[in-house]
Coordinates of C-alpha atoms in Angstrom, one line a residue:
M24 CA 121.6 125.3 164.1
T25 CA 120.8 123.3 167.2
G26 CA 118.5 120.8 165.5
R27 CA 115.0 119.5 166.4
P28 CA 113.5 116.2 167.2
A29 CA 112.6 114.3 164.0
G30 CA 109.0 113.2 163.3
T31 CA 107.9 109.6 163.0
A32 CA 108.6 109.3 159.3
G33 CA 112.2 110.7 159.8
L34 CA 112.9 108.3 162.7
A35 CA 111.5 105.4 160.6
A36 CA 113.9 106.3 157.7
L37 CA 116.9 106.3 160.1
V38 CA 115.8 103.0 161.7
L39 CA 115.4 101.3 158.3
L40 CA 118.8 102.6 157.1
Q41 CA 120.5 101.3 160.3
V42 CA 118.8 97.9 159.9
A43 CA 120.0 97.7 156.3
V44 CA 123.7 98.8 156.9
T45 CA 123.8 96.3 159.8
A46 CA 122.2 93.4 158.0
A47 CA 124.1 93.6 154.7
P48 CA 127.6 93.0 156.1
L49 CA 126.3 90.3 158.5
A50 CA 124.7 88.4 155.6
L51 CA 128.2 87.6 154.4
L52 CA 129.9 86.8 157.8
P53 CA 128.5 83.4 158.6
V54 CA 129.5 82.1 155.1
L55 CA 132.6 84.2 154.6
G56 CA 135.0 81.2 154.8
L57 CA 132.9 79.2 152.4
E58 CA 132.7 82.1 150.0
V59 CA 136.5 82.4 150.0
A60 CA 136.9 78.7 149.5
R61 CA 134.6 78.9 146.4
M62 CA 137.0 81.5 145.0
G63 CA 139.8 78.9 145.3
A64 CA 141.8 81.0 147.8
A65 CA 143.3 79.9 151.2
P66 CA 140.3 80.2 153.5
A67 CA 142.3 80.7 156.8
F68 CA 144.4 83.6 155.7
W69 CA 141.8 85.4 153.6
T70 CA 139.0 84.9 156.1
A71 CA 141.1 86.5 158.9
A72 CA 142.1 89.4 156.6
L73 CA 138.5 90.0 155.6
L74 CA 137.2 89.8 159.1
A75 CA 139.7 92.5 160.3
A76 CA 139.4 94.8 157.3
P77 CA 136.5 97.0 158.4
A78 CA 138.1 97.5 161.8
V79 CA 141.3 98.8 160.2
T80 CA 139.5 101.5 158.2
T81 CA 137.1 102.3 161.1
L82 CA 140.0 103.0 163.4
A83 CA 141.8 105.0 160.7
M84 CA 138.8 107.2 160.3
T85 CA 138.3 107.9 164.0
P86 CA 140.4 111.2 164.2
A87 CA 138.8 112.5 160.9
W88 CA 135.2 112.6 162.1
P89 CA 135.3 115.8 164.1
A90 CA 136.8 117.7 161.1
L91 CA 134.3 116.1 158.7
A92 CA 131.4 117.0 161.0
R93 CA 132.6 120.7 161.0
R94 CA 132.8 120.8 157.2
L95 CA 129.8 118.7 156.2
S96 CA 126.2 118.9 157.3
L97 CA 124.5 116.0 159.0
P98 CA 122.5 115.1 155.9
A99 CA 125.7 115.1 153.9
L100 CA 127.3 112.8 156.4
V101 CA 124.3 110.5 156.1
V102 CA 124.8 110.5 152.3
W103 CA 128.5 109.7 152.8
T104 CA 127.6 106.7 154.9
G105 CA 124.9 105.5 152.6
L106 CA 126.9 105.8 149.4
L107 CA 130.0 104.0 150.8
S108 CA 127.9 101.3 152.4
A109 CA 126.2 100.7 149.1
A110 CA 129.5 100.7 147.3
S111 CA 130.8 98.1 149.8
C112 CA 127.8 95.8 149.0
G113 CA 128.4 96.3 145.3
L114 CA 132.0 95.4 145.5
I115 CA 131.2 92.3 147.5
A116 CA 128.5 91.3 145.1
L117 CA 130.8 91.6 142.1
A118 CA 133.8 90.0 143.7
A119 CA 135.3 87.1 141.8
D120 CA 138.5 87.0 143.9
P121 CA 139.5 87.8 147.5
L122 CA 141.2 91.1 146.7
V123 CA 137.9 92.7 145.5
L124 CA 136.1 91.2 148.5
L125 CA 138.8 92.8 150.7
A126 CA 138.3 96.2 149.0
G127 CA 134.6 95.9 149.7
R128 CA 135.2 95.2 153.4
L129 CA 137.7 98.1 153.7
V130 CA 135.1 100.5 152.2
Q131 CA 132.6 99.3 154.7
G132 CA 134.8 100.7 157.5
L133 CA 135.3 104.0 155.6
A134 CA 131.5 104.4 155.6
G135 CA 131.5 105.1 159.3
G136 CA 127.9 104.1 159.9
G137 CA 128.5 103.5 163.5
V138 CA 129.5 107.1 164.1
V139 CA 127.3 109.0 161.6
L140 CA 124.1 107.2 162.3
A141 CA 124.7 107.5 166.1
L142 CA 124.9 111.3 165.5
A143 CA 121.8 111.2 163.5
F144 CA 119.8 109.2 166.0
R145 CA 121.0 111.5 168.8
A146 CA 120.0 114.6 166.9
A147 CA 116.7 113.2 165.9
G148 CA 115.7 111.8 169.3
R149 CA 114.4 113.8 172.2
S150 CA 117.0 112.5 174.6
A151 CA 120.2 110.5 174.6
G152 CA 118.5 107.5 176.1
R153 CA 115.8 107.4 173.5
G154 CA 118.1 108.2 170.5
F155 CA 120.8 105.7 171.3
S156 CA 118.4 103.0 172.4
L157 CA 116.4 103.3 169.2
M158 CA 119.6 103.0 167.2
Q159 CA 120.5 99.8 169.2
Q160 CA 117.1 98.4 168.5
A161 CA 117.7 98.8 164.8
V162 CA 121.1 97.2 165.1
A163 CA 119.5 94.3 166.9
A164 CA 117.0 93.9 164.1
G165 CA 119.8 93.9 161.5
C166 CA 121.7 91.3 163.5
L167 CA 118.7 89.0 163.4
I168 CA 117.9 89.5 159.7
G169 CA 121.4 89.6 158.1
P170 CA 122.7 86.1 159.0
V171 CA 119.4 84.4 158.2
A172 CA 119.2 86.1 154.8
G173 CA 122.9 85.4 154.0
G174 CA 122.6 81.7 154.9
L175 CA 119.5 81.2 152.7
A176 CA 121.1 83.2 149.8
F177 CA 124.3 81.1 150.0
E178 CA 122.4 77.9 149.8
R179 CA 120.8 79.1 146.6
E180 CA 124.1 80.6 145.3
G181 CA 122.6 84.0 145.5
I182 CA 125.0 86.0 147.8
G183 CA 125.9 88.3 144.9
A184 CA 122.2 89.0 144.1
L185 CA 121.5 89.6 147.8
M186 CA 124.3 92.1 148.1
L187 CA 123.2 94.0 145.0
A188 CA 119.7 94.2 146.3
G189 CA 121.1 95.4 149.6
A190 CA 123.1 98.1 147.8
G191 CA 120.0 99.3 146.0
L192 CA 117.9 99.3 149.2
I193 CA 120.6 101.2 151.1
L194 CA 120.7 103.9 148.4
L195 CA 116.9 104.4 148.6
L196 CA 116.9 104.5 152.3
T197 CA 119.9 106.9 152.3
L198 CA 117.8 109.5 150.3
A199 CA 115.0 109.2 152.8
A200 CA 117.2 109.4 155.9
A201 CA 119.2 112.4 154.5
R202 CA 115.9 114.2 153.9
A203 CA 114.8 113.4 157.4
A204 CA 118.1 114.8 158.7
R205 CA 117.6 118.2 157.2
G206 CA 117.5 120.8 159.9
L207 CA 119.4 118.5 162.3
A208 CA 123.0 119.2 163.4
A209 CA 125.7 116.8 164.4
E210 CA 126.7 119.0 167.3
P211 CA 124.2 120.8 169.6
E212 CA 126.4 124.0 169.2
A213 CA 129.8 124.9 167.9
A214 CA 132.3 122.9 169.8
P215 CA 136.1 123.1 170.0
A216 CA 138.1 120.5 168.2
P217 CA 139.7 118.3 170.9
A218 CA 143.3 117.3 170.5
G219 CA 142.6 113.8 171.8
P220 CA 141.1 111.9 174.7
R221 CA 141.5 113.5 178.1
A222 CA 142.5 111.7 181.3
R223 CA 138.8 111.5 182.4
D224 CA 137.8 109.9 179.1
W225 CA 140.1 106.9 179.4
P226 CA 137.9 104.9 181.9
L227 CA 135.0 105.1 179.5
L228 CA 137.2 104.0 176.6
V229 CA 138.6 101.1 178.6
A230 CA 135.1 100.1 179.8
G231 CA 133.7 100.2 176.2
T232 CA 136.6 98.2 174.9
C233 CA 136.4 95.6 177.6
G234 CA 132.7 95.2 177.3
S235 CA 132.9 94.7 173.5
A236 CA 135.8 92.3 174.0
G237 CA 133.9 90.2 176.5
A238 CA 130.8 90.0 174.2
F239 CA 132.7 89.0 171.1
A240 CA 134.9 86.6 173.0
F241 CA 131.8 84.9 174.4
V242 CA 130.0 84.7 171.0
A243 CA 133.1 83.4 169.3
F244 CA 133.7 80.6 171.7
F245 CA 130.3 79.7 173.0
P246 CA 129.9 77.1 170.2
T247 CA 133.2 75.5 171.2
W248 CA 132.0 75.1 174.8
A249 CA 128.6 73.9 173.7
S250 CA 130.0 71.3 171.4
A251 CA 132.3 70.0 174.1
Q252 CA 129.4 69.7 176.5
D253 CA 127.0 67.8 174.2
A254 CA 127.6 68.0 170.4
G255 CA 124.5 65.9 169.8
L256 CA 122.3 68.4 171.7
Y257 CA 124.0 71.7 170.8
T258 CA 123.7 71.5 167.0
P259 CA 124.6 74.5 164.8
G260 CA 120.9 75.2 164.4
L261 CA 120.3 75.3 168.2
I262 CA 123.4 77.5 168.8
G263 CA 122.1 79.9 166.1
L264 CA 118.6 79.9 167.8
L265 CA 120.2 80.7 171.2
H266 CA 122.1 83.6 169.6
S267 CA 118.9 84.9 168.0
L268 CA 117.0 84.7 171.3
S269 CA 119.6 87.1 172.7
W270 CA 118.9 89.6 170.0
V271 CA 115.1 89.2 170.4
A272 CA 115.5 89.9 174.1
A273 CA 117.5 93.0 173.3
L274 CA 114.8 94.3 170.9
L275 CA 112.2 93.9 173.6
V276 CA 114.0 95.3 176.6
L277 CA 115.7 98.4 174.9
P278 CA 112.8 100.7 175.6
L279 CA 113.3 100.1 179.3
W280 CA 117.0 100.9 178.9
A281 CA 116.0 104.1 177.2
R282 CA 114.0 105.2 180.3
G283 CA 116.8 104.1 182.6
L284 CA 119.4 106.1 180.7
D285 CA 117.3 109.2 180.8
G286 CA 116.6 108.7 184.5
L287 CA 119.9 107.4 185.8
S288 CA 123.5 108.2 185.3
P289 CA 124.7 106.7 181.9
V290 CA 127.9 105.6 183.7
L291 CA 125.8 103.7 186.3
A292 CA 123.8 102.1 183.6
L293 CA 127.0 101.1 181.8
V294 CA 128.4 99.5 185.0
L295 CA 125.2 97.6 185.5
S296 CA 125.3 96.3 182.0
L297 CA 129.0 95.2 182.3
V298 CA 128.5 93.5 185.6
G299 CA 125.3 91.7 184.4
C300 CA 127.1 90.5 181.2
G301 CA 130.2 89.4 183.2
L302 CA 128.1 87.3 185.6
G303 CA 126.0 85.9 182.8
Y304 CA 129.1 84.7 180.9
A305 CA 130.6 83.2 184.1
L306 CA 127.5 81.2 185.0
V307 CA 127.3 79.3 181.6
P308 CA 130.1 76.8 182.4
L309 CA 128.3 75.7 185.7
G310 CA 126.3 73.0 183.9
L311 CA 122.8 74.4 184.3
G312 CA 121.3 72.3 181.5
L313 CA 119.6 73.5 178.3
S314 CA 116.8 75.4 180.1
G315 CA 119.4 77.2 182.2
I316 CA 121.4 78.1 179.1
V317 CA 118.3 79.4 177.3
A318 CA 117.5 81.6 180.3
L319 CA 121.1 82.9 180.5
R320 CA 121.2 83.7 176.8
V321 CA 118.0 85.7 177.1
I322 CA 119.3 87.5 180.2
Q323 CA 122.6 88.2 178.5
G324 CA 120.8 89.7 175.5
A325 CA 118.7 91.9 177.8
V326 CA 121.6 93.3 179.9
Y327 CA 124.0 93.6 176.9
A328 CA 121.4 95.6 175.0
G329 CA 122.0 98.7 177.1
Q330 CA 125.8 98.7 176.9
A331 CA 126.3 100.6 173.6
P332 CA 123.6 103.2 174.3
A333 CA 125.0 103.8 177.8
L334 CA 128.5 104.1 176.5
F335 CA 127.5 106.7 173.9
A336 CA 125.4 108.6 176.3
A337 CA 128.2 108.7 178.9
A338 CA 130.8 109.7 176.2
E339 CA 128.5 112.5 175.0
A340 CA 128.0 113.8 178.6
A341 CA 131.8 113.9 179.1
G342 CA 132.0 116.4 176.1
P343 CA 133.1 118.7 174.8
S344 CA 132.5 117.5 171.2
R345 CA 129.7 115.0 170.6
T346 CA 131.3 113.9 167.3
A347 CA 134.7 113.3 168.8
A348 CA 133.3 111.5 171.8
L349 CA 131.1 109.1 169.8
A350 CA 133.9 108.4 167.3
R351 CA 136.2 107.5 170.2
A352 CA 133.5 105.3 171.8
R353 CA 132.9 103.5 168.5
A354 CA 136.7 103.0 168.1
G355 CA 136.8 101.4 171.6
L356 CA 134.0 99.0 170.6
T357 CA 135.9 98.1 167.4
V358 CA 139.2 97.4 169.3
G359 CA 137.2 95.2 171.7
Q360 CA 135.8 93.2 168.8
L361 CA 139.4 92.4 167.7
L362 CA 141.0 91.8 171.1
G363 CA 138.2 89.8 172.7
P364 CA 138.5 86.6 170.6
V365 CA 142.3 86.7 170.8
A366 CA 142.2 87.0 174.6
A367 CA 139.6 84.2 174.8
G368 CA 141.6 82.0 172.4
L369 CA 144.7 82.3 174.7
A370 CA 142.6 80.9 177.6
L371 CA 141.4 77.9 175.6
V372 CA 144.5 75.7 175.9
P373 CA 145.3 76.1 179.6
L374 CA 141.7 76.2 180.8
G375 CA 139.8 74.1 178.3
P376 CA 136.4 75.0 176.6
S377 CA 135.3 76.9 179.7
G378 CA 138.4 79.1 179.6
P379 CA 137.2 81.5 176.9
L380 CA 133.9 82.0 178.6
L381 CA 135.6 82.9 181.9
A382 CA 137.9 85.2 180.0
A383 CA 134.9 86.9 178.5
A384 CA 133.4 87.3 182.0
G385 CA 136.7 88.7 183.3
L386 CA 136.9 91.3 180.5
S387 CA 133.4 92.5 181.1
L388 CA 134.0 92.8 184.9
A389 CA 137.3 94.6 184.2
G390 CA 135.4 97.2 182.2
A391 CA 133.1 97.7 185.2
L392 CA 136.1 98.1 187.6
A393 CA 137.6 100.7 185.3
L394 CA 134.5 102.9 185.9
A395 CA 134.3 102.3 189.7
P396 CA 136.5 105.3 190.7
S397 CA 134.5 107.8 188.5
L398 CA 131.2 106.3 189.6
L399 CA 132.1 106.6 193.3
A400 CA 133.3 110.2 192.7
R401 CA 129.9 111.1 191.1
H402 CA 127.7 109.5 193.7
L403 CA 129.6 109.9 197.0
P404 CA 128.8 113.2 198.9
A405 CA 131.4 115.8 198.8
P406 CA 133.4 116.3 202.0
P407 CA 132.2 119.3 204.1
V408 CA 134.1 122.5 203.7
E409 CA 135.7 123.5 207.0
A410 CA 135.2 127.1 208.1
D411 CA 138.1 129.4 208.0
P412 CA 138.9 130.2 211.6
L413 CA 140.4 133.6 210.7
R414 CA 137.3 134.7 208.8
P415 CA 135.1 136.9 211.0
R416 CA 131.6 135.4 211.6
S417 CA 128.7 137.4 210.3
R418 CA 126.3 138.8 212.9
S419 CA 122.8 137.7 212.6

């Protein structure tokens, strides 16, 4: 079964499910430390553990996805993701102590929405560019909705109710998305089970990890830089607004990325995104004023938007197994989320508030450099083949 492009209703179901499974965890993140403190636990320790928990199970599941994709249909995988995502929300909603909260966060990583829904969008779309870019649009929408909903719910002591509502919504959307995925296949055809990443896969994995690390380093330490510049101007509300502007820009520009991915090499598109992000991060400390920072945050959102779709499209093109390639790409993004803030934090003391932003720029540019040899090999003309002097010439 090779699959077929899904109709409008099927794509809408996938989009709404992606929005929900993105928004629900993000509703908790801005108030995670405050929620832990309400439970009477040590905020620093438990907040760090809770932040890292989904990454642990996401990485642990990475080698299992190819085998699961061979044993389960794509609709069954969508149900897996939806049920575990809803269970995660339910555990978080009912948590009265940090251990239950930790269990909910661990289940979130087991759900594997970043892999399963990527497979579903790719199978439902008419091309890699359209499928992965539409998925990223849904992610951007979830990133906009989740923190706002979580902040409002926390102020009204309604995080638990919000999470239960999210669990119910995810279950309903899972049924619709699984129905839409009937007739679609995770793999375009039977693919061999790869033993692991090959030598030519490593530049992509490094690029994805570095790009993710740079983005999360920047987001984690931009408030520190902004407060050091002018704490009266850069209030938490303004910083949140600037962050939202980046996601709005991503939503608007992703259709252009879709066309570019289908018309250009995904590797070239990934390099352009990494370079654009690196330059955007590096320009922030130059003191461009509020209008300059607004413009940079919009540009950063626009160029970062194409990074994950380009990575997924390039990983798929590298083959041979789509599931294994996307799982490894997702793992690289997850590792970057963990390493980026740590690397930026190490730059804070010797370089001051601008140090983490420069570290973010360096990480993103390092990802582009990792792809330079393969990019040159793809686009430089092959050397001419010299004629064999011993071979007799044909008579014409």
